[in-house]
mmCIF file of C-alpha atoms in Angstrom:
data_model
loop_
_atom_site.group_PDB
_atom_site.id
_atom_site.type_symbol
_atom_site.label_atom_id
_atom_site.label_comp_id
_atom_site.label_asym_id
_atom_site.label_seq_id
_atom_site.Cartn_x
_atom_site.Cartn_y
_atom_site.Cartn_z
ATOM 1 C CA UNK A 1 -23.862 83.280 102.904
ATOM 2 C CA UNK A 2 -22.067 84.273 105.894
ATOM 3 C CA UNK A 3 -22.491 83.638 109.244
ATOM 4 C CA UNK A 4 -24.599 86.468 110.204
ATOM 5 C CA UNK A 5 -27.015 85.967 107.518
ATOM 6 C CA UNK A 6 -27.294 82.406 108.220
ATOM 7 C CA UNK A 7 -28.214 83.094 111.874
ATOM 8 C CA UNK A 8 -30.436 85.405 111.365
ATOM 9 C CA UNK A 9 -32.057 83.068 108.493
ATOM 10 C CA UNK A 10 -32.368 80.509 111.792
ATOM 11 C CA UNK A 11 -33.733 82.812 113.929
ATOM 12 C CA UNK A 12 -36.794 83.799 111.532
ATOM 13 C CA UNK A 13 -37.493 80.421 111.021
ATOM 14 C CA UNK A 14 -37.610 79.676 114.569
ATOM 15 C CA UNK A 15 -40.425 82.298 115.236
ATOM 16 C CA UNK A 16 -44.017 82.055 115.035
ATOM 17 C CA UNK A 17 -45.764 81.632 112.413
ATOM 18 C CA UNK A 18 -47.473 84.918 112.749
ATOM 19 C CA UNK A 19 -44.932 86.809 113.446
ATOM 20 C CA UNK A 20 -42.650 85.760 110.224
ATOM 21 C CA UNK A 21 -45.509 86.540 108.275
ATOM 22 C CA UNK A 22 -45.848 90.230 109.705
ATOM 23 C CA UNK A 23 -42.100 90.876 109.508
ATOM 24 C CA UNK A 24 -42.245 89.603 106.141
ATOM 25 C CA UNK A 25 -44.964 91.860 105.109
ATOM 26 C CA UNK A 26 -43.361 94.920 106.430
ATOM 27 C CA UNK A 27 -39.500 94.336 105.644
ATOM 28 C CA UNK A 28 -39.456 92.565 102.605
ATOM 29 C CA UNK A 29 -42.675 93.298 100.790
ATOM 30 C CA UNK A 30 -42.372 96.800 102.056
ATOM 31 C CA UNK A 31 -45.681 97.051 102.623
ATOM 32 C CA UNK A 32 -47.289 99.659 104.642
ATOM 33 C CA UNK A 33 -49.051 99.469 107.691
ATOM 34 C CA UNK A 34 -52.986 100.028 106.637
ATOM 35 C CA UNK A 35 -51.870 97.329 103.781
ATOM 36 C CA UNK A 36 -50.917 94.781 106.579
ATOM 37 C CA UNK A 37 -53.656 95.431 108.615
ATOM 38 C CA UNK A 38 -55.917 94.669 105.312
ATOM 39 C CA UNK A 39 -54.208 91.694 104.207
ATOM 40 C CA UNK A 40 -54.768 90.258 108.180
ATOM 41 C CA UNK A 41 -58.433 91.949 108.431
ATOM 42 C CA UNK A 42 -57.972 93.510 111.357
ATOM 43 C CA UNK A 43 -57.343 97.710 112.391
ATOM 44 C CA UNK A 44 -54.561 99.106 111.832
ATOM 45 C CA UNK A 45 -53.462 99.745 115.779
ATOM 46 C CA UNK A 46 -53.595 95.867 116.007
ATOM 47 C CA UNK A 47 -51.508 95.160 112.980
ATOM 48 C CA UNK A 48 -49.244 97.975 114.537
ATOM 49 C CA UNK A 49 -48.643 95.816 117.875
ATOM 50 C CA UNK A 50 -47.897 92.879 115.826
ATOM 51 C CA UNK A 51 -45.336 94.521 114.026
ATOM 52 C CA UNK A 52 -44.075 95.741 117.466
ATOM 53 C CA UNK A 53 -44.116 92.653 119.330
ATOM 54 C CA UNK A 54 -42.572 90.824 116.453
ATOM 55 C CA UNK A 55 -39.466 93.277 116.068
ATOM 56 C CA UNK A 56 -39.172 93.360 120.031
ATOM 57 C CA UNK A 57 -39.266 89.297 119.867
ATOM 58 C CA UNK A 58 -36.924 89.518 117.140
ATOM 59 C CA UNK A 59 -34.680 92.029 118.906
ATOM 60 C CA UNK A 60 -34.155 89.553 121.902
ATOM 61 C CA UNK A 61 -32.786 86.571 120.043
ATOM 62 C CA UNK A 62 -30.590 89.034 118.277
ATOM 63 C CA UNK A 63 -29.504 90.097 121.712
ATOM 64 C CA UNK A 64 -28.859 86.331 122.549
ATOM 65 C CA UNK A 65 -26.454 86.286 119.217
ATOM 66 C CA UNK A 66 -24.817 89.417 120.122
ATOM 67 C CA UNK A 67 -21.160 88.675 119.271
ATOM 68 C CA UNK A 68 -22.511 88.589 115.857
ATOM 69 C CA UNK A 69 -24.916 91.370 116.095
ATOM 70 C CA UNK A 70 -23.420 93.690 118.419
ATOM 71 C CA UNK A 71 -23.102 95.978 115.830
ATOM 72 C CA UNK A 72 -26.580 96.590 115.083
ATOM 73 C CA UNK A 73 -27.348 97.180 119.049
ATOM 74 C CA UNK A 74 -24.331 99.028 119.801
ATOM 75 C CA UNK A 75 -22.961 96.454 122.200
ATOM 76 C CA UNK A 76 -19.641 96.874 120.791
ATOM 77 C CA UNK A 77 -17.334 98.670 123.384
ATOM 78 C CA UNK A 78 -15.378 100.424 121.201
ATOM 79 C CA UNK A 79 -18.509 101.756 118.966
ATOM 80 C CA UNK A 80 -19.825 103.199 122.316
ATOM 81 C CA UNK A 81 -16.393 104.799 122.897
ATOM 82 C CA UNK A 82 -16.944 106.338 119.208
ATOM 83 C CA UNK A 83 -20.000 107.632 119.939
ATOM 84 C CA UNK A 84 -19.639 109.218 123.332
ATOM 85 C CA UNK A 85 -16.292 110.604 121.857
ATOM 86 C CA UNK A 86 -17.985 113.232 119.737
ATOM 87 C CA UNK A 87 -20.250 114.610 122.510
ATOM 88 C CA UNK A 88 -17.143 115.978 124.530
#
């Protein structure tokens, strides 16, 4: 595994129990939304705001990693400069 896998096999481990378990749902079991919300019994707006608040937890210990994640958050300099180059 490399490194980036690795970390990011750490971080998911290091979150809640609930929130794991929605990520997991959505991302790897592909399942949709109404099927998440059935699994958990509860609506369909609530299993929507877990799945939210999970990826926006997620998102800021990615953030905290970012020399290995920059990439998927665009913190890379030269990526920005790549981008902004085409909208001269």
């Amino acid at each position: 595994r490399s490194e980036r896998q690795l970390k990011l096999h750490e971080i998911l481990n290091s979150m809640n129990e609930g929130d794991r378990e929605i990520l997991a749902m959505r991302h790897f079991e592909h399942l949709s939304n109404s099927e998440v919300a059935a699994i958990l019994e509860v609506t369909e707006a609530t299993a929507g705001m877990r799945h939210m608040r999970a990826l926006r937890r997620l998102q800021a210990q990615l953030r905290q990693h970012s020399t290995l994640f920059a990439d998927d958050f665009g913190l890379r300099p030269e990526a920005r400069q790549q981008t902004n180059a085409g909208e001269d």
